[in-house]
Short mmCIF file of C-alpha atoms in Angstrom, two decimals:
data_model
loop_
_atom_site.label_atom_id
_atom_site.label_comp_id
_atom_site.label_asym_id
_atom_site.label_seq_id
_atom_site.Cartn_x
_atom_site.Cartn_y
_atom_site.Cartn_z
CA UNK A 1395 -8.02 -24.10 79.86
CA UNK A 1396 -10.47 -21.46 78.60
CA UNK A 1397 -7.87 -18.82 78.00
CA UNK A 1398 -6.22 -21.44 76.18
CA UNK A 1399 -8.15 -22.59 73.98
CA UNK A 1400 -8.89 -18.55 72.83
CA UNK A 1401 -5.20 -18.37 72.15
CA UNK A 1402 -5.47 -21.68 70.37
CA UNK A 1403 -7.90 -19.94 68.28
CA UNK A 1404 -6.79 -16.93 67.75
CA UNK A 1405 -3.58 -18.27 66.18
CA UNK A 1406 -5.04 -19.79 64.11
CA UNK A 1407 -6.49 -17.82 62.56
CA UNK A 1408 -3.44 -15.60 62.31
CA UNK A 1409 -2.22 -18.65 60.86
CA UNK A 1410 -4.94 -18.71 58.51
CA UNK A 1411 -4.02 -14.86 57.70
CA UNK A 1412 -0.61 -14.86 56.79
CA UNK A 1413 -1.23 -18.00 54.99
CA UNK A 1414 -3.65 -16.56 52.43
CA UNK A 1415 -1.83 -13.75 52.16
CA UNK A 1416 1.30 -15.36 51.64
CA UNK A 1417 -0.52 -17.41 48.59
CA UNK A 1418 -1.84 -13.88 47.08
CA UNK A 1419 2.16 -12.64 47.18
CA UNK A 1420 3.31 -15.89 45.67
CA UNK A 1421 -0.16 -15.89 42.98
CA UNK A 1422 0.72 -11.95 42.24
CA UNK A 1423 4.45 -12.40 41.47
CA UNK A 1424 3.43 -15.95 39.05
CA UNK A 1425 1.02 -13.92 37.54
CA UNK A 1426 3.52 -10.50 37.36
CA UNK A 1427 6.39 -13.65 35.77
CA UNK A 1428 3.87 -15.16 33.37
CA UNK A 1429 2.56 -11.21 32.19
CA UNK A 1430 6.93 -10.66 31.51
CA UNK A 1431 7.21 -14.33 29.77
CA UNK A 1432 4.59 -13.34 27.32
CA UNK A 1433 6.18 -10.03 26.14
CA UNK A 1434 6.75 -10.84 22.13
CA UNK A 1435 10.06 -10.74 20.88
CA UNK A 1436 11.20 -8.41 18.65
CA UNK A 1437 10.46 -8.58 15.19
CA UNK A 1438 13.38 -9.46 12.51
CA UNK A 1439 14.09 -6.76 10.11
CA UNK A 1440 13.32 -6.88 6.86
CA UNK A 1441 15.42 -8.05 4.28
CA UNK A 1442 15.32 -5.43 2.13
CA UNK A 1443 13.87 -1.77 4.06
CA UNK A 1444 14.53 2.07 2.59
CA UNK A 1445 16.13 4.34 4.08
CA UNK A 1446 16.69 7.79 3.03
CA UNK A 1447 18.96 10.87 2.74
CA UNK A 1448 18.34 14.78 1.80
CA UNK A 1449 20.44 14.40 -1.63
CA UNK A 1450 20.08 11.11 -3.05
CA UNK A 1451 16.17 10.50 -1.72
CA UNK A 1452 14.64 6.99 -0.58
CA UNK A 1453 17.41 4.18 -1.06
CA UNK A 1454 17.51 0.84 -1.09
CA UNK A 1455 19.43 -1.24 1.99
CA UNK A 1456 19.32 -4.54 3.14
CA UNK A 1457 17.80 -4.83 6.85
CA UNK A 1458 20.83 -4.23 8.69
CA UNK A 1459 21.05 -0.39 6.73
CA UNK A 1460 23.49 -1.15 4.21
CA UNK A 1461 23.55 0.25 1.04
CA UNK A 1462 21.95 -1.60 -2.20
CA UNK A 1463 23.64 -0.47 -5.88
CA UNK A 1464 22.66 -1.35 -9.44
CA UNK A 1465 25.10 -1.87 -11.83
CA UNK A 1466 24.23 0.25 -15.68
CA UNK A 1467 25.77 -2.18 -17.62
CA UNK A 1468 22.73 -5.08 -15.71
CA UNK A 1469 20.26 -2.79 -18.26
CA UNK A 1470 19.24 -6.11 -19.58
CA UNK A 1471 19.05 -8.19 -15.97
CA UNK A 1472 22.04 -10.18 -15.95
CA UNK A 1473 25.21 -9.96 -13.78
CA UNK A 1474 27.86 -8.53 -15.67
CA UNK A 1475 30.21 -7.72 -12.87
CA UNK A 1476 31.98 -11.00 -13.18
CA UNK A 1477 35.99 -10.52 -13.68
CA UNK A 1478 37.55 -11.40 -10.10
CA UNK A 1479 38.57 -7.71 -8.81
CA UNK A 1480 34.91 -6.36 -9.53
CA UNK A 1481 32.71 -9.61 -7.90
CA UNK A 1482 35.03 -8.41 -4.92
CA UNK A 1483 34.66 -4.81 -5.35
CA UNK A 1484 31.21 -5.27 -6.00
CA UNK A 1485 29.98 -8.33 -3.42
CA UNK A 1486 26.44 -9.46 -4.68
CA UNK A 1487 23.41 -9.35 -2.80
CA UNK A 1488 21.01 -12.04 -2.01
CA UNK A 1489 18.41 -12.89 0.43
CA UNK A 1490 16.73 -16.29 -0.03
CA UNK A 1491 13.67 -15.71 1.92
CA UNK A 1492 12.20 -11.78 0.63
CA UNK A 1493 10.54 -9.95 3.17
CA UNK A 1494 9.99 -5.57 2.87
CA UNK A 1495 9.64 -2.31 4.97
CA UNK A 1496 7.48 0.29 4.40
CA UNK A 1497 7.37 1.93 0.48
CA UNK A 1498 8.55 -1.96 -1.07
CA UNK A 1499 6.44 -4.71 -2.84
CA UNK A 1500 7.66 -8.09 -1.94
CA UNK A 1501 6.76 -8.75 -5.60
CA UNK A 1502 9.10 -6.79 -7.84
CA UNK A 1503 11.73 -8.78 -5.75
CA UNK A 1504 13.10 -11.62 -7.75
CA UNK A 1505 16.57 -14.34 -7.76
CA UNK A 1506 18.52 -14.90 -10.20
CA UNK A 1507 22.16 -16.46 -11.02
CA UNK A 1508 26.06 -14.94 -11.85
CA UNK A 1509 27.45 -16.53 -14.44
CA UNK A 1510 29.54 -18.73 -11.50
CA UNK A 1511 26.06 -19.84 -10.44
CA UNK A 1512 25.89 -17.80 -7.35
CA UNK A 1513 21.96 -16.48 -6.30
CA UNK A 1514 21.66 -13.24 -6.20
CA UNK A 1515 18.51 -10.95 -5.54
CA UNK A 1516 17.41 -8.92 -8.15
CA UNK A 1517 15.03 -5.42 -7.90
CA UNK A 1518 12.58 -4.77 -10.62
CA UNK A 1519 14.99 -6.87 -12.77
CA UNK A 1520 17.61 -5.23 -11.57
CA UNK A 1521 20.00 -6.96 -10.08
CA UNK A 1522 21.94 -5.89 -6.36
CA UNK A 1523 25.33 -4.98 -5.59
CA UNK A 1524 27.02 -4.12 -2.21
CA UNK A 1525 29.84 -1.85 -2.33
CA UNK A 1526 33.23 -2.99 -0.99
CA UNK A 1527 36.41 -0.22 -1.50
CA UNK A 1528 39.50 -1.58 -2.24
CA UNK A 1529 41.81 -1.03 0.97
CA UNK A 1530 45.40 -2.19 0.62
CA UNK A 1531 45.04 -5.61 -0.31
CA UNK A 1532 41.87 -6.69 0.01
CA UNK A 1533 38.42 -4.60 -0.09
CA UNK A 1534 36.61 -3.19 2.88
CA UNK A 1535 32.39 -3.28 3.11
CA UNK A 1536 31.58 0.04 3.86
CA UNK A 1537 29.33 0.42 7.09
CA UNK A 1538 25.45 0.99 7.13
CA UNK A 1539 24.53 4.52 6.39
CA UNK A 1540 26.92 5.05 3.94
CA UNK A 1541 26.81 5.66 0.41
CA UNK A 1542 30.40 5.38 -0.68
CA UNK A 1543 29.50 3.40 -3.86
CA UNK A 1544 27.17 5.98 -5.58
CA UNK A 1545 28.69 7.34 -8.51
CA UNK A 1546 31.65 5.62 -8.93
CA UNK A 1547 32.96 5.42 -12.33
CA UNK A 1548 29.34 6.86 -13.69
CA UNK A 1549 28.08 2.63 -13.82
CA UNK A 1550 27.00 2.23 -10.34
CA UNK A 1551 24.11 4.00 -8.07
CA UNK A 1552 22.14 3.30 -5.51
CA UNK A 1553 18.76 2.07 -6.08
CA UNK A 1554 15.72 4.14 -5.83
CA UNK A 1555 11.69 2.82 -5.66
CA UNK A 1556 10.88 5.62 -7.70
CA UNK A 1557 12.82 6.51 -10.46
CA UNK A 1558 11.25 7.31 -13.82
CA UNK A 1559 14.36 7.53 -15.66
CA UNK A 1560 17.71 5.37 -15.14
CA UNK A 1561 20.93 5.30 -17.40
CA UNK A 1562 22.15 2.15 -19.10
CA UNK A 1563 25.45 1.45 -20.67
CA UNK A 1564 26.42 -0.99 -23.12
CA UNK A 1565 26.51 -1.44 -27.12
CA UNK A 1566 24.38 0.42 -29.25
CA UNK A 1567 24.65 -0.32 -33.01
CA UNK A 1568 23.86 2.07 -35.51
CA UNK A 1569 21.23 0.27 -38.29
CA UNK A 1570 22.41 2.59 -40.47
CA UNK A 1571 25.79 2.68 -40.87
CA UNK A 1572 26.14 -0.54 -38.96
CA UNK A 1573 28.59 0.71 -36.23
CA UNK A 1574 28.46 -0.45 -32.69
CA UNK A 1575 29.43 1.88 -30.16
CA UNK A 1576 29.69 1.06 -25.89
CA UNK A 1577 27.65 4.11 -25.20
CA UNK A 1578 25.46 5.14 -22.08
CA UNK A 1579 21.87 5.91 -22.54
CA UNK A 1580 18.47 7.32 -21.12
CA UNK A 1581 15.79 4.27 -20.05
CA UNK A 1582 12.64 3.95 -18.27
CA UNK A 1583 12.81 1.94 -14.95
CA UNK A 1584 11.61 -1.10 -17.39
CA UNK A 1585 14.73 -0.30 -19.36
CA UNK A 1586 13.26 -0.20 -22.20
CA UNK A 1587 15.81 2.54 -24.44
CA UNK A 1588 14.55 6.07 -25.11
CA UNK A 1589 15.04 7.88 -28.09
CA UNK A 1590 15.73 11.23 -29.69
CA UNK A 1591 14.92 12.87 -32.98
CA UNK A 1592 16.92 14.50 -34.38
CA UNK A 1593 14.16 16.86 -36.65
CA UNK A 1594 12.47 18.28 -33.65
CA UNK A 1595 13.68 21.73 -32.54
CA UNK A 1596 15.60 22.13 -29.85
CA UNK A 1597 13.70 23.19 -26.39
CA UNK A 1598 10.23 23.18 -28.17
CA UNK A 1599 7.03 24.79 -25.83
CA UNK A 1600 4.29 22.51 -28.29
CA UNK A 1601 5.02 19.77 -30.92
CA UNK A 1602 2.52 20.05 -33.47
CA UNK A 1603 4.66 18.44 -36.31
CA UNK A 1604 7.71 16.51 -36.54
CA UNK A 1605 6.57 13.37 -35.44
CA UNK A 1606 3.10 13.40 -35.84
CA UNK A 1607 0.72 10.53 -37.14
CA UNK A 1608 2.25 7.28 -38.04
CA UNK A 1609 5.04 8.86 -36.71
CA UNK A 1610 3.79 8.79 -33.31
CA UNK A 1611 3.02 5.10 -33.86
CA UNK A 1612 5.63 3.57 -34.89
CA UNK A 1613 8.01 5.88 -32.01
CA UNK A 1614 5.60 6.70 -29.34
CA UNK A 1615 5.92 8.89 -27.23
CA UNK A 1616 8.03 9.16 -23.31
CA UNK A 1617 5.94 10.95 -20.37
CA UNK A 1618 6.37 10.57 -17.07
CA UNK A 1619 5.32 13.32 -13.94
CA UNK A 1620 7.66 14.22 -10.95
CA UNK A 1621 10.94 13.01 -12.19
CA UNK A 1622 13.07 10.79 -10.01
CA UNK A 1623 16.35 10.58 -11.36
CA UNK A 1624 20.31 8.82 -10.43
CA UNK A 1625 22.58 11.10 -8.73
CA UNK A 1626 24.25 11.31 -12.58
CA UNK A 1627 21.36 13.47 -13.71
CA UNK A 1628 19.81 16.77 -13.48
CA UNK A 1629 16.51 17.00 -13.41
CA UNK A 1630 16.10 20.30 -14.08
CA UNK A 1631 17.32 19.19 -16.99
CA UNK A 1632 14.39 17.44 -18.19
CA UNK A 1633 10.96 19.98 -19.03
CA UNK A 1634 7.29 18.55 -20.54
CA UNK A 1635 6.07 19.99 -23.65
CA UNK A 1636 1.79 20.26 -24.35
CA UNK A 1637 1.71 18.40 -28.06
CA UNK A 1638 -1.60 19.35 -29.68
CA UNK A 1639 -1.83 15.77 -31.15
CA UNK A 1640 -3.83 14.70 -28.62
CA UNK A 1641 -6.54 11.92 -28.77
CA UNK A 1642 -9.79 13.18 -29.82
CA UNK A 1643 -7.99 16.74 -31.21
CA UNK A 1644 -7.05 17.37 -27.85
CA UNK A 1645 -3.36 17.34 -26.50
CA UNK A 1646 -1.79 15.53 -24.54
CA UNK A 1647 2.05 15.61 -22.48
CA UNK A 1648 5.54 14.50 -23.64
CA UNK A 1649 8.72 14.77 -21.43
CA UNK A 1650 11.88 16.78 -23.51
CA UNK A 1651 15.32 16.35 -22.49
CA UNK A 1652 17.91 19.26 -22.67
CA UNK A 1653 14.95 20.34 -24.77
CA UNK A 1654 14.55 17.03 -27.28
CA UNK A 1655 11.71 15.69 -26.77
CA UNK A 1656 11.99 11.88 -25.57
CA UNK A 1657 9.92 8.77 -27.92
CA UNK A 1658 10.40 4.72 -27.01
CA UNK A 1659 10.77 2.93 -30.60
CA UNK A 1660 8.12 0.14 -31.15
CA UNK A 1661 10.25 -2.43 -33.18
CA UNK A 1662 11.97 -3.07 -29.32
CA UNK A 1663 8.34 -4.06 -28.42
CA UNK A 1664 9.01 -3.20 -25.01
CA UNK A 1665 11.86 -5.49 -24.18
CA UNK A 1666 14.24 -4.33 -21.49
CA UNK A 1667 17.86 -3.06 -23.10
CA UNK A 1668 17.00 -3.87 -27.14
CA UNK A 1669 17.58 -1.27 -28.98
CA UNK A 1670 17.19 -1.48 -32.94
CA UNK A 1671 16.42 1.88 -33.24
CA UNK A 1672 19.94 4.08 -33.82
CA UNK A 1673 20.62 5.58 -36.60
CA UNK A 1674 19.33 8.06 -38.53
CA UNK A 1675 17.70 10.74 -37.62
CA UNK A 1676 16.95 8.47 -34.40
CA UNK A 1677 19.44 8.06 -31.74
CA UNK A 1678 19.39 6.63 -28.11
CA UNK A 1679 19.23 10.64 -25.94
CA UNK A 1680 22.43 10.34 -24.26
CA UNK A 1681 23.04 11.89 -20.50
#
């Protein structure tokens, strides 16, 4: 009887230890499972992000890496790609909720509408598009990472966030002759027209005369450091001169294009796509 009692107590202790070990394993596995369940899901990509290219620099893409483009005829901020063939080759980009990747500011994006009432996302006032190449009887969107639409027709370009000079295309009226011509011209990133003055000497090293005093009140000078331009322009065509008519008798800098100093026109009122200064000695700066 005593032997039976000893064995019973020994078995009871072993069973308790086994049960405790089993519970410990169960709790450990449960804890691991909870940790696995608690892992945050992979966040969705931003609606717009930046891609990089050795030749084109940083430019905008959608969240899947599809390149976005701007149309030089859209300088006013309105979609001018409404014809069926154009719209098929250049589908609009629209993101109802803008989230952006590193290097971009969500405040630079707005929503507009095409002439047909379709929503379209704008970046710094420029409507955004994809590129879909004509292939047989249909148009096929290019693959993520491709930039085949850049430079097409000399009017379509990738969208860089750091452009300092851009190209626009539109009707330009000569205010002296009242004749209108359709041509490309240089603008700043806000779409404001840039001009040249025929009285300025080519390739000047200083600019103390020609357009000074009251002239620069009407024709403010344009200056941008670190020129970033679309692929249709050469950064080497831009230069800088030092003017001697700076504040308090000092100097100031002015950007030149192919040797000609660049100016704004005050009558344009800083409005994008406005051209009131064409005519006489003044002309829009042409690429």
